[in-house]
Coordinates of C-alpha atoms in Angstrom, one line a residue:
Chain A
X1 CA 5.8 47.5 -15.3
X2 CA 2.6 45.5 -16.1
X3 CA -0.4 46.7 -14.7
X4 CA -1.7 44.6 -11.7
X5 CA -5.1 43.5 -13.4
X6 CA -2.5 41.9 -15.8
X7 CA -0.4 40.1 -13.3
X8 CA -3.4 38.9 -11.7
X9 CA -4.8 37.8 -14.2
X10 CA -1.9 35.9 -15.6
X11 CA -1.3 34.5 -12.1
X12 CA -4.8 33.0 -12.2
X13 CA -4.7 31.6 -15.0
X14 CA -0.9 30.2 -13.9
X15 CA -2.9 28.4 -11.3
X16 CA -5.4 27.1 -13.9
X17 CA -2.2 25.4 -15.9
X18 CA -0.8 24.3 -12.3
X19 CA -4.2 22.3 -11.8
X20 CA -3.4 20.1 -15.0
X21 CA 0.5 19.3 -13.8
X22 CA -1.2 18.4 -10.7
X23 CA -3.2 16.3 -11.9
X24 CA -0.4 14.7 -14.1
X25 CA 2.0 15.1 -11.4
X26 CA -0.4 13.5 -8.6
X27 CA -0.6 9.9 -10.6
X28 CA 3.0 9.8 -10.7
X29 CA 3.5 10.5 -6.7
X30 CA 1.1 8.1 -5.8
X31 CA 2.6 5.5 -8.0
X32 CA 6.0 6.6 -6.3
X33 CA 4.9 6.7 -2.6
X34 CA 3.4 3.0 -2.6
X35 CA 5.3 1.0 -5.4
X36 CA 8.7 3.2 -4.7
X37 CA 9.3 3.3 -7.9
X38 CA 9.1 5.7 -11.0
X39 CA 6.7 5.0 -13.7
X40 CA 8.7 6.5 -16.9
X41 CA 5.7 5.2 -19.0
X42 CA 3.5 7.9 -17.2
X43 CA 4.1 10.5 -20.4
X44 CA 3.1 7.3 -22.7
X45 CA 0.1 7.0 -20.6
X46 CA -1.2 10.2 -21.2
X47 CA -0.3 10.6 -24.5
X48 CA -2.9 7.3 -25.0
X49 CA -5.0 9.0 -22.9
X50 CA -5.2 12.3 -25.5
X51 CA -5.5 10.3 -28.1
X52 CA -7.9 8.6 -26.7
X53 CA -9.9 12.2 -26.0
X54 CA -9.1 13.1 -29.8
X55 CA -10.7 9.9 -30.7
X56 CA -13.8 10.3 -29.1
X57 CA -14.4 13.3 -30.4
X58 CA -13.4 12.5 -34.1
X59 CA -14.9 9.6 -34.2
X60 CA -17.9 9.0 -31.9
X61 CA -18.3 13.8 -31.8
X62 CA -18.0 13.4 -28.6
X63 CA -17.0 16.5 -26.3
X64 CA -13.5 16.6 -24.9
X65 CA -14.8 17.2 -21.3
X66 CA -18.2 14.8 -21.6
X67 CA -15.5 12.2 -23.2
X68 CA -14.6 11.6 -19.5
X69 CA -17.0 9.1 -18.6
X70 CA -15.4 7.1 -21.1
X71 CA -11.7 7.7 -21.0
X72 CA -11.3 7.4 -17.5
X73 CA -12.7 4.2 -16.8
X74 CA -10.8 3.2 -19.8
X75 CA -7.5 4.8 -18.4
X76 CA -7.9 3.3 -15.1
X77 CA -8.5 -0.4 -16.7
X78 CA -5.5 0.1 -19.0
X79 CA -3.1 1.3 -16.0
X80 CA -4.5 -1.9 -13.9
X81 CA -3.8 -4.3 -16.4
X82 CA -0.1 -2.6 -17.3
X83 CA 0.6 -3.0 -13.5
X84 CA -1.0 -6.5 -12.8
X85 CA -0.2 -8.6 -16.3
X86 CA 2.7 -7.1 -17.7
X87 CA 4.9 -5.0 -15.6
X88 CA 4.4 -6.7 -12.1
X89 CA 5.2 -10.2 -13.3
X90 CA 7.8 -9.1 -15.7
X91 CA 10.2 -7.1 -13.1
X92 CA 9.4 -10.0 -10.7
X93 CA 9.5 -8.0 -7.8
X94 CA 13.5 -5.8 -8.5
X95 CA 12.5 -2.5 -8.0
X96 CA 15.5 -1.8 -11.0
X97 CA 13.5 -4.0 -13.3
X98 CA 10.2 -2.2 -13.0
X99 CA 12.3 1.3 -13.4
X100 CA 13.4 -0.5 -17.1
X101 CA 10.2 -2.2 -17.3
X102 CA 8.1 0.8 -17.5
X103 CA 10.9 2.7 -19.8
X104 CA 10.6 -0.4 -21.9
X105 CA 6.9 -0.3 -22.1
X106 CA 6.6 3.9 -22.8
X107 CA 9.1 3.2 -25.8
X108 CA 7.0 0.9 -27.1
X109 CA 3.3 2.9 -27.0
X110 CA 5.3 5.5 -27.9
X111 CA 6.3 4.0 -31.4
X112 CA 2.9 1.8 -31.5
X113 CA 1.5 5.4 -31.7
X114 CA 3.6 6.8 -34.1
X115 CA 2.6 3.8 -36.6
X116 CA -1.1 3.8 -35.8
X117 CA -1.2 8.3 -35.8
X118 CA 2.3 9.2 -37.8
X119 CA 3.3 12.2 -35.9
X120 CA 0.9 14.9 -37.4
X121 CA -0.4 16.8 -34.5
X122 CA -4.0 17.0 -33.9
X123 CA -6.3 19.0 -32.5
X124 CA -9.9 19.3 -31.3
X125 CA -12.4 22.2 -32.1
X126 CA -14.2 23.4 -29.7
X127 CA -17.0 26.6 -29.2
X128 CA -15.7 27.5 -25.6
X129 CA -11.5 27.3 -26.2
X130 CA -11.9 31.1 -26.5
X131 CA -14.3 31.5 -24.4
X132 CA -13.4 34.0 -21.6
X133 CA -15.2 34.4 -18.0
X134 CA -15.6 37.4 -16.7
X135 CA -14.6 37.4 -13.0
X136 CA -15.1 41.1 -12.1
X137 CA -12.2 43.4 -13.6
X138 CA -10.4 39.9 -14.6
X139 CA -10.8 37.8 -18.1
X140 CA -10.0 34.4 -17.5
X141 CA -10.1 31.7 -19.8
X142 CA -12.7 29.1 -19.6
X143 CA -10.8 26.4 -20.6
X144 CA -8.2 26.9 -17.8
X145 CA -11.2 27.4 -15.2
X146 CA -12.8 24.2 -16.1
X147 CA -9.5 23.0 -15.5
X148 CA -9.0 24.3 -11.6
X149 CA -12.3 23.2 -10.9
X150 CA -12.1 19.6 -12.2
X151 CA -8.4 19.7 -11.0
X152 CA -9.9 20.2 -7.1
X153 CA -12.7 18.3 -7.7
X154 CA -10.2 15.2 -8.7
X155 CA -8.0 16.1 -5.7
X156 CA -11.1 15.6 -3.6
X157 CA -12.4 12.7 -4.5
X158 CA -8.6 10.9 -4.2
X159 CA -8.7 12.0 -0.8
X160 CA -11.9 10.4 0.0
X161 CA -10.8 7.3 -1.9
X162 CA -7.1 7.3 0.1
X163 CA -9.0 8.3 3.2
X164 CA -12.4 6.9 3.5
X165 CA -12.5 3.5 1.9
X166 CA -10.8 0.4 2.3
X167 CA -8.7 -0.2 -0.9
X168 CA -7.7 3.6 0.3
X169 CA -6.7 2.5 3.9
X170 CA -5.0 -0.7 2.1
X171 CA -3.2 1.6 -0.1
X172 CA -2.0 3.8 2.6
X173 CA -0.7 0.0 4.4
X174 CA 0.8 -0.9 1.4
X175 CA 2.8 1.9 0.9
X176 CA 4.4 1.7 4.2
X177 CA 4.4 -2.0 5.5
X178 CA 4.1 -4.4 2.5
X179 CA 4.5 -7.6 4.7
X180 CA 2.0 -5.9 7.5
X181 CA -0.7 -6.0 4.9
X182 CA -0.2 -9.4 3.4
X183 CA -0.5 -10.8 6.8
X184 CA -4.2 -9.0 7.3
X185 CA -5.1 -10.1 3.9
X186 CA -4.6 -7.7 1.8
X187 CA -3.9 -8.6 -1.5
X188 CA -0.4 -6.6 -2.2
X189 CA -0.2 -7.4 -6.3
X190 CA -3.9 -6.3 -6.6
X191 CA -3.2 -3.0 -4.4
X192 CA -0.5 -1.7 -6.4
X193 CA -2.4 -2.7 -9.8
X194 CA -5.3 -0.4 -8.3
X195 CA -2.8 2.4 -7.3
X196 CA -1.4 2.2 -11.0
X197 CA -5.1 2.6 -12.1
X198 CA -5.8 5.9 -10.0
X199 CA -2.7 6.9 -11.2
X200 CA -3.7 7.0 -14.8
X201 CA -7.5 7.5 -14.4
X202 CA -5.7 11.2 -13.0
X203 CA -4.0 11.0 -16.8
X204 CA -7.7 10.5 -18.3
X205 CA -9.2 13.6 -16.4
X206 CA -5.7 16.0 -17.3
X207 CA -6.1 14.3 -21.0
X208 CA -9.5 16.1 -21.2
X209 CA -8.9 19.5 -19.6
X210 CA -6.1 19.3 -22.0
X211 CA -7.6 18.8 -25.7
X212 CA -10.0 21.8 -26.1
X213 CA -6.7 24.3 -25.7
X214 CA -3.7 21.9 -26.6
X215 CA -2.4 19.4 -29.4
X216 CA -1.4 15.7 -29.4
X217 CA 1.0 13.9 -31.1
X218 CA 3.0 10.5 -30.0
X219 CA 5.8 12.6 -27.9
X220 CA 3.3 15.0 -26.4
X221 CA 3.1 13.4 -22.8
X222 CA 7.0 13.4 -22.4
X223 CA 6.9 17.2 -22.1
X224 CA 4.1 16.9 -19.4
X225 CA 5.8 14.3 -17.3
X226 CA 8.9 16.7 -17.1
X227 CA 7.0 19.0 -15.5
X228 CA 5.3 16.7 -13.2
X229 CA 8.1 14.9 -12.2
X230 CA 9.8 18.5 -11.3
X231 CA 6.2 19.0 -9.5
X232 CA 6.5 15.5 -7.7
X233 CA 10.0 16.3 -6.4
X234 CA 9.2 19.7 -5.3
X235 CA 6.0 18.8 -3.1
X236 CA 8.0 15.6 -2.1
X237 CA 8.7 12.5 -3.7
X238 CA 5.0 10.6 -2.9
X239 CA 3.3 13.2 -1.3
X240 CA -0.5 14.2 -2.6
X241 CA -0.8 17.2 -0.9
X242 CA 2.8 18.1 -2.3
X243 CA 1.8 17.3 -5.6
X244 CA -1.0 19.5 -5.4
X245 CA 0.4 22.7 -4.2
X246 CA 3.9 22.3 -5.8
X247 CA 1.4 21.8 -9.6
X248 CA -0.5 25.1 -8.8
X249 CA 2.8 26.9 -7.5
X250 CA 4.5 25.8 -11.0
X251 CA 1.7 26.8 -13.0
X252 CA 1.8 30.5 -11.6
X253 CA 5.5 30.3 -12.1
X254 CA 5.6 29.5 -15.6
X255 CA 3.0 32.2 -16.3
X256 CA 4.5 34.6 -14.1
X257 CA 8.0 34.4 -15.9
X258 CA 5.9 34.7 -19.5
X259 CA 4.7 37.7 -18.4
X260 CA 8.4 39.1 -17.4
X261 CA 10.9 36.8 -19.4
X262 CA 8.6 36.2 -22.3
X263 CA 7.0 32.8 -23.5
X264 CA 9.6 30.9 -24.4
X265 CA 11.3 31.3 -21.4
X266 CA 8.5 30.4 -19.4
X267 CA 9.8 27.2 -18.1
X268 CA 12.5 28.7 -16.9
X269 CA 10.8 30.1 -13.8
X270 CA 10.5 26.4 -12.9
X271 CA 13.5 25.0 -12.6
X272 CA 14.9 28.1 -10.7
X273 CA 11.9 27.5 -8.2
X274 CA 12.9 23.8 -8.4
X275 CA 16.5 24.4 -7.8
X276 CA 15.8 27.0 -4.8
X277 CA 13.4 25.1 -3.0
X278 CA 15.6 22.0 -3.2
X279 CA 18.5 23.7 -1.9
X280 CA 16.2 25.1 1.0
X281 CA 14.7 21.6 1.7
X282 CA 15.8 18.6 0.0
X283 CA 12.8 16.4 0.9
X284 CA 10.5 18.8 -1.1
X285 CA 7.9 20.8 0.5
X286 CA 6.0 18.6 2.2
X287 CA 8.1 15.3 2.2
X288 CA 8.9 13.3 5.1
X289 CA 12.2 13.2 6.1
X290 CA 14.1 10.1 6.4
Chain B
X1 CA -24.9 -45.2 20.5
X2 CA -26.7 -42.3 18.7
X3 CA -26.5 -41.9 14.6
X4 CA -27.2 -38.5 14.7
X5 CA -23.5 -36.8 13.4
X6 CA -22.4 -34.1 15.6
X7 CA -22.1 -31.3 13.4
X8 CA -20.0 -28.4 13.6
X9 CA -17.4 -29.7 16.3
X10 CA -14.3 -31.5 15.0
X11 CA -13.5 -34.6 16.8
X12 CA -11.2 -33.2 19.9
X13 CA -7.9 -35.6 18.5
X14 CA -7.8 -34.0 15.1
X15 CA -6.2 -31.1 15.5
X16 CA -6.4 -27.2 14.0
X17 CA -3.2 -27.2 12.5
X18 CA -1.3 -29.9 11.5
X19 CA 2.0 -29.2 9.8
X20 CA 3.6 -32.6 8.2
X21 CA 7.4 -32.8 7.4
X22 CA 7.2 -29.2 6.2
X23 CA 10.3 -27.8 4.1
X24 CA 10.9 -24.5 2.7
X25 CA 13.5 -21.7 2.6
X26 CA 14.9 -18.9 0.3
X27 CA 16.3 -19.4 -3.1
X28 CA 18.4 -22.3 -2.8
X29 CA 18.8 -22.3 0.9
X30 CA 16.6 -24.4 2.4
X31 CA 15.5 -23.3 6.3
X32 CA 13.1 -26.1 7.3
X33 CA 14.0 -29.6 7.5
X34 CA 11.2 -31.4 7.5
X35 CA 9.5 -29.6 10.6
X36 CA 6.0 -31.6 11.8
X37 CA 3.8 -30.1 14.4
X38 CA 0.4 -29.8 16.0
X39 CA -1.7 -27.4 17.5
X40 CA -4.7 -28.3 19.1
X41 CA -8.1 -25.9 20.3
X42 CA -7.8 -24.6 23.0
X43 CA -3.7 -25.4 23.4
X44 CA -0.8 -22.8 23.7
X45 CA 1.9 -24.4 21.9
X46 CA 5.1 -22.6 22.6
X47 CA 7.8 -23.1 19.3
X48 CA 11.1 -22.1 20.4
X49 CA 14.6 -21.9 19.6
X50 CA 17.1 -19.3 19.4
X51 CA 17.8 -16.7 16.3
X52 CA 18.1 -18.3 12.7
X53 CA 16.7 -21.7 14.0
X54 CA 13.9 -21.3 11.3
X55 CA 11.3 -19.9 13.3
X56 CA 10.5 -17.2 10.9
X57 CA 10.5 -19.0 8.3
X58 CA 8.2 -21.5 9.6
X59 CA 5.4 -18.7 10.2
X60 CA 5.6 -17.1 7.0
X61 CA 5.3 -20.1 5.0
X62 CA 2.2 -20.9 7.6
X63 CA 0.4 -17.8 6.8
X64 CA 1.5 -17.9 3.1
X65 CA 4.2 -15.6 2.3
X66 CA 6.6 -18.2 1.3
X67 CA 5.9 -21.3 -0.9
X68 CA 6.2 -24.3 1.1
X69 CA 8.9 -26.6 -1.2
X70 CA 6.7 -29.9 0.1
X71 CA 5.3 -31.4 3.2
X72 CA 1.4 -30.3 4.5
X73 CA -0.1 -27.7 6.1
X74 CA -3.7 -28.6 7.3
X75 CA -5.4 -26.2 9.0
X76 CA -9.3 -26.7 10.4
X77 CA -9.9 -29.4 7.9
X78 CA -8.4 -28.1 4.7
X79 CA -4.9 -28.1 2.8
X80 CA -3.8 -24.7 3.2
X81 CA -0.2 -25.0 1.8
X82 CA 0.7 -23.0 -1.0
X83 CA -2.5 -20.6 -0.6
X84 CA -1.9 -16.9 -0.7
X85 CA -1.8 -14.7 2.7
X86 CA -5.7 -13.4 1.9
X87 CA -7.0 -17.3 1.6
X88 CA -5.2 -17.9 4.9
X89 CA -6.1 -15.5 6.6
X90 CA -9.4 -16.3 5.3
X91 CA -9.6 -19.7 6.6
X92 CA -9.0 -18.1 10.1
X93 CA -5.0 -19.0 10.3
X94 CA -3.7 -15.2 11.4
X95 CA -0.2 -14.6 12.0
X96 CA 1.2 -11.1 14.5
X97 CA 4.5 -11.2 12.8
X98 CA 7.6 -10.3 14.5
X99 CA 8.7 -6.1 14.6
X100 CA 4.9 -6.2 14.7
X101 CA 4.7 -4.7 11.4
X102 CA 1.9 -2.0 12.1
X103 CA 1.1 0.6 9.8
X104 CA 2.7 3.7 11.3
X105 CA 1.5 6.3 8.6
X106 CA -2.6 5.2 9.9
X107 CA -4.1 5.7 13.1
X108 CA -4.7 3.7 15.6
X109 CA -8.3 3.0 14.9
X110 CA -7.3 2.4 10.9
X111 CA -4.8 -0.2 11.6
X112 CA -7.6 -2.4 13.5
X113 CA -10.1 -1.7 11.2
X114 CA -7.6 -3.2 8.6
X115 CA -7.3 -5.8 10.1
X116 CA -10.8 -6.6 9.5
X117 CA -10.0 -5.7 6.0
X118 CA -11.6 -9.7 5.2
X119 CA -14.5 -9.0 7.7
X120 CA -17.9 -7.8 6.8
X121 CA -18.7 -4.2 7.8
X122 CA -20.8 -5.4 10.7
X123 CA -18.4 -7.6 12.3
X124 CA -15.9 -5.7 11.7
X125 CA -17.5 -3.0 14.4
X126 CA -18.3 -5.5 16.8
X127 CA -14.4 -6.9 16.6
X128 CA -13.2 -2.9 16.7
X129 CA -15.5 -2.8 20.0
X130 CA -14.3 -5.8 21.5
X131 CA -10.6 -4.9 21.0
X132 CA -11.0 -1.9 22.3
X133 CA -12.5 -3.6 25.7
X134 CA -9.8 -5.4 25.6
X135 CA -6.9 -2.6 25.1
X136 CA -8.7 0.6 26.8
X137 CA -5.2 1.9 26.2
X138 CA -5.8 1.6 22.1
X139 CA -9.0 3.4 22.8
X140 CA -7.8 6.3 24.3
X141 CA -5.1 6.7 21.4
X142 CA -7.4 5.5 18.4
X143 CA -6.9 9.0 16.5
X144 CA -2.9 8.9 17.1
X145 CA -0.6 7.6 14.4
X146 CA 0.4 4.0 15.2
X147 CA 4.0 5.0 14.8
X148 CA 4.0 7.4 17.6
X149 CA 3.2 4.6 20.1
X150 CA 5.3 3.2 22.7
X151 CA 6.5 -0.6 22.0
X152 CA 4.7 -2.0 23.9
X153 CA 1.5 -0.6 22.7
X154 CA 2.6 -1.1 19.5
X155 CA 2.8 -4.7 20.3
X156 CA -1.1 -4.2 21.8
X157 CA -1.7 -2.8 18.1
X158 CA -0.4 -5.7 16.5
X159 CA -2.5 -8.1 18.4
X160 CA -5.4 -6.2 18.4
X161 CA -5.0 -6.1 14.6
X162 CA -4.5 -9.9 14.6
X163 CA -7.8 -10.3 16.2
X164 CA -9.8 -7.9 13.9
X165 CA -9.5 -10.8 11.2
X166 CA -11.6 -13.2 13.6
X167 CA -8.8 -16.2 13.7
X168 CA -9.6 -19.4 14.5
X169 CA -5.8 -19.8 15.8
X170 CA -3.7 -16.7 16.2
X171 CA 0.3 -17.5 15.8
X172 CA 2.2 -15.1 17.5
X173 CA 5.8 -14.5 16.5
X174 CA 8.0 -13.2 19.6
X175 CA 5.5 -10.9 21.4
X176 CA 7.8 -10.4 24.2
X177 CA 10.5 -8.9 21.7
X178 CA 12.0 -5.4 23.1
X179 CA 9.9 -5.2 25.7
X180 CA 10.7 -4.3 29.4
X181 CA 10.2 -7.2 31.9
X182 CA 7.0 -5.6 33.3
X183 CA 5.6 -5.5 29.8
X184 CA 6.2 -9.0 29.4
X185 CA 4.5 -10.3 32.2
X186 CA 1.4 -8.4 31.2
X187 CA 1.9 -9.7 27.5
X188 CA 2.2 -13.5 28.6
X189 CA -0.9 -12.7 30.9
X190 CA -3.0 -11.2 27.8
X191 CA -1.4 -14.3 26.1
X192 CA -2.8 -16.6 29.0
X193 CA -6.3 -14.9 29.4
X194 CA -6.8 -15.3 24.8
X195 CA -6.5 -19.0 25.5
X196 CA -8.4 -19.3 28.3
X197 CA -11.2 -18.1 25.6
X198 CA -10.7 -20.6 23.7
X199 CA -8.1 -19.1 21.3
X200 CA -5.5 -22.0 20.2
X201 CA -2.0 -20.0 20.3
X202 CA 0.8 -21.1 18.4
X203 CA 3.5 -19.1 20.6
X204 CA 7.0 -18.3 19.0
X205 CA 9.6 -17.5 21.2
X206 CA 12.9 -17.0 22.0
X207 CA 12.2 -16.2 25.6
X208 CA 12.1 -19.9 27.0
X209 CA 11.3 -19.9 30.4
X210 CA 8.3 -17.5 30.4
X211 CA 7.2 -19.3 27.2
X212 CA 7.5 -23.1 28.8
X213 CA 5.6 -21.5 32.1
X214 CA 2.5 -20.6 29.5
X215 CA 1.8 -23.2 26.6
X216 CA 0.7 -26.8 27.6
X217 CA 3.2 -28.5 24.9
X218 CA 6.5 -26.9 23.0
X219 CA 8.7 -27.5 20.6
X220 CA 11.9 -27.1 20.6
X221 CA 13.7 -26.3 17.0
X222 CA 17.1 -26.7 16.1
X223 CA 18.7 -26.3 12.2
X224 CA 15.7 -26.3 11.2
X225 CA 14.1 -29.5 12.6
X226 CA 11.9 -30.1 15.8
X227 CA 14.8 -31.6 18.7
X228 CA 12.6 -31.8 21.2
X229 CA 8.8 -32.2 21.5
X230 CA 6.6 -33.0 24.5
X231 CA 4.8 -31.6 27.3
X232 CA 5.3 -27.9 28.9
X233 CA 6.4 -28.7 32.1
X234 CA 8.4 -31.8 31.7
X235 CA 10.5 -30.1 28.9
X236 CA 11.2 -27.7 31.4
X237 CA 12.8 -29.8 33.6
X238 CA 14.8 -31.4 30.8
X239 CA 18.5 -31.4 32.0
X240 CA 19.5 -31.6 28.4
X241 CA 16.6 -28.2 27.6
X242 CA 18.3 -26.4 30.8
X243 CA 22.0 -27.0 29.6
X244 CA 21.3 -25.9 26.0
X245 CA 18.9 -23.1 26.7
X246 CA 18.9 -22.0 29.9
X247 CA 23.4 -22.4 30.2
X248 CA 22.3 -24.1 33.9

């Protein structure tokens, strides 16, 4: 047997991962609960969004966690103008054609990268990806506690935003009574274009927690979007609150079945949760049922 | 004669809406026939006809939801056909759709204040406290869901929401739908007493008596096209009305 000051610590820092598939995972919910559909170019997304975070700091030496301010404004603009210009208007309203449109349009970033990067991963240097924080008997990694912390603070603010404001309250409308909110105004094509941009400013913030401890390359995002899919169907297909706790249980999962399975079979952890709590409750953990 | 224009007040004979030989449907089905109609201030116009007559139809290409294929929608002035729900509802043309359409995931107090969702903040608290004055029952449920409500305060909801947006004419499509008899009554009489503000009503119904008793002029539509216009009361005593309506 481990001791317990490894399991705990390995737990912790399982929730530290969990906070980035949340934050992956939450983007893709919220696109689900009010459009009802899956974004497949959610991987693409973040994989622009990395490079994006790898860019900054190449090219402009900026670091991966200040590179925020930029990359998530720029995220957010990118995922409004995906939704409102290109995959809106081309799926004309078929909830089948937006499914192929957003395929469509991660096949094509995906490849746009690959000509623009090749597929040589890359990585960013940083002073503090080593960096360990003492948090009494525990060593945690700093990386992975900026990540929880920016994870919460992110969950936060959405719920102010979904909550508190009125693009959140249209939001909320939207997502259940699309004709309801035409008829008080509300502007249903520019709704769902701001959804998609919360969506992937959540990719901008996840793209840089990620850089300082992980690599990119054109496929990178596909393997996070597994994850956070299983994440989305576990807490329940658009649920926030499901996205959130089912991303931190996943992340203690995965590093609690490292610790006794070993790392590659990490994962594996996951999909027995997944499987387990499916069979329990087939709306996921907090979904509403039909 | 004075020279001085009167501003503000439209001549009483134009009226709020006026829709002009209006056609429209779905796909290649066309609903309306060429459907003309008038609402003027301060009127309750009762539409009626029975189930797939096109009175659906008429309201949501009125408020904008559906492209109008040709004829004219004026409203307060201005040609409002083809505009998008926002720019109607904008202009003050507000539609309480049939189903009532609430949002059931957001309270009470969230679903009016939506409805001022085109209303300055400031207004938009002054409208929350009027509707509240007038639906004490909303009031004392503000924090609920709207989806755990009773019909008929949905149907409260829905109105209330409707007069959040501050319309200049309020179209209401079958208020009276699924509700019991007692309900009714105090709908037409909520109905009765928004008019009697000065709130021109465009009143769509399938429930004919009640609905002639109310509104000063009806229409009657049939396939699609108006078959009978005219005055409240006299279409009420229509022996051709009562044998196709009323089966007397």
């Amino acid at each position: 047997m481990y001791s317990p000051l490894i399991v705990a610590e390995a737990l912790l820092n399982g929730l530290m991962l969990g906070a980035v598939y949340a934050l992956v995972a939450l983007g893709l919910t919220l696109v689900y609960g009010v459009l009802h559909i899956v974004n497949f170019a959610h991987g693409a997304f973040l994989t622009v969004a990395m490079f994006g975070v790898w860019l900054a700091w190449s090219q402009l030496g900026m670091d991966p966690y200040l590179s925020m301010i930029l990359i998530v404004p720029a995220m957010a603009a990118l995922g409004y103008a995906a939704q409102r210009w290109i995959i809106g208007p081309a799926s004309r309203g078929a909830d089948n054609s937006i499914l192929l449109v957003t395929l469509g349009l991660s096949i094509i970033i995906q490849n746009g990268l690959l000509a623009l990067f090749s597929s040589d991963t890359r990585t960013i240097d940083t002073d503090y990806a080593f960096q360990v924080v003492e948090l009494g008997p525990l060593l945690l990694s700093f990386p992975r506690v900026v990540g929880l912390g920016a994870a919460l603070v992110t969950a936060v603010v959405l719920w102010v935003i979904l909550n508190r404001t009125d693009v959140g309250r249209a939001i909320r409308a939207v997502a259940r009574e699309k004709l309801g909110a035409s008829l008080v105004g509300i502007d249903v094509g520019h709704i769902y274009a701001v959804t998609f941009a919360i969506g992937s400013a959540c990719l901008g913030v996840a793209a840089a927690l990620l850089m300082p401890v992980f690599y990119v390359e054109p496929n990178t995002g596909a393997a996070f979007v597994l994850v956070a899919f299983t994440i989305v169907v576990l807490g329940g297909m658009g649920s926030v609150v499901g996205a959130l706790v089912g991303g931190l249980l996943i992340g203690v999962v995965e590093s609690a079945s490292s610790l006794w399975f070993g790392d590659s079979l990490g994962q594996i952890g996951i999909f027995l949760i997944f499987i387990a709590v499916l069979l329990i409750r087939p709306t996921g953990l907090f979904g509403a049922r039909q | 004669m004075s020279e001085v224009p009167m501003p503000a007040s439209p001549m009483p004979e134009t009226p709020m809406l006026e829709v002009a030989d209006l056609r429209a449907g779905y796909g290649e089905a066309e609903v309306l026939r060429g459907v003309s109609l008038t609402v003027g201030a301060g009127e309750i116009v009762a539409v009626l006809g029975a189930n797939g007559v096109g009175k659906t139809t008429l309201n949501m290409t009125l408020s904008g939801v559906l492209k109008p294929w040709s004829g004219a929608i004026r409203f307060n002035g201005a040609e409002i056909g083809g505009a998008k729900p926002p720019a109607v509802v904008a202009a003050g043309l507000v539609h309480v759709p049939e189903g009532r359409k609430i949002f059931p995931n957001l309270s009470v107090r969230e679903n009016l204040e939506l409805g001022g969702y085109r209303v300055s903040k400031s207004g938009r608290d002054a409208n929350l406290q009027r509707a509240f004055d007038t639906f004490p029952r909303l009031k004392e449920r503000a924090g609920q869901y709207a989806g755990t409500l009773s019909g008929g305060e949905q149907q409260m909801l829905a109105i209330g929401r409707g007069l959040m947006s501050e319309p200049k004419l309020l179209i209401l499509d079958e208020p009276s739908l699924g509700l019991s008899p007692l309900l009714v009554e105090e709908m037409f009489g909520l109905i009765a007493s928004l008019a009697r503000d000065g709130l021109p009503i465009m009143l769509v119904e399938q429930n004919v008596v009640q609905s002639l008793d109310l509104a000063s002029r009806a229409y009657i539509l049939e396939n699609g096209e108006v078959a009978m216009q005219g005055e409240a009361a006299k279409l009420a005593a229509d022996p051709e009305l009562k044998r196709a309506y009323l089966g007397l």
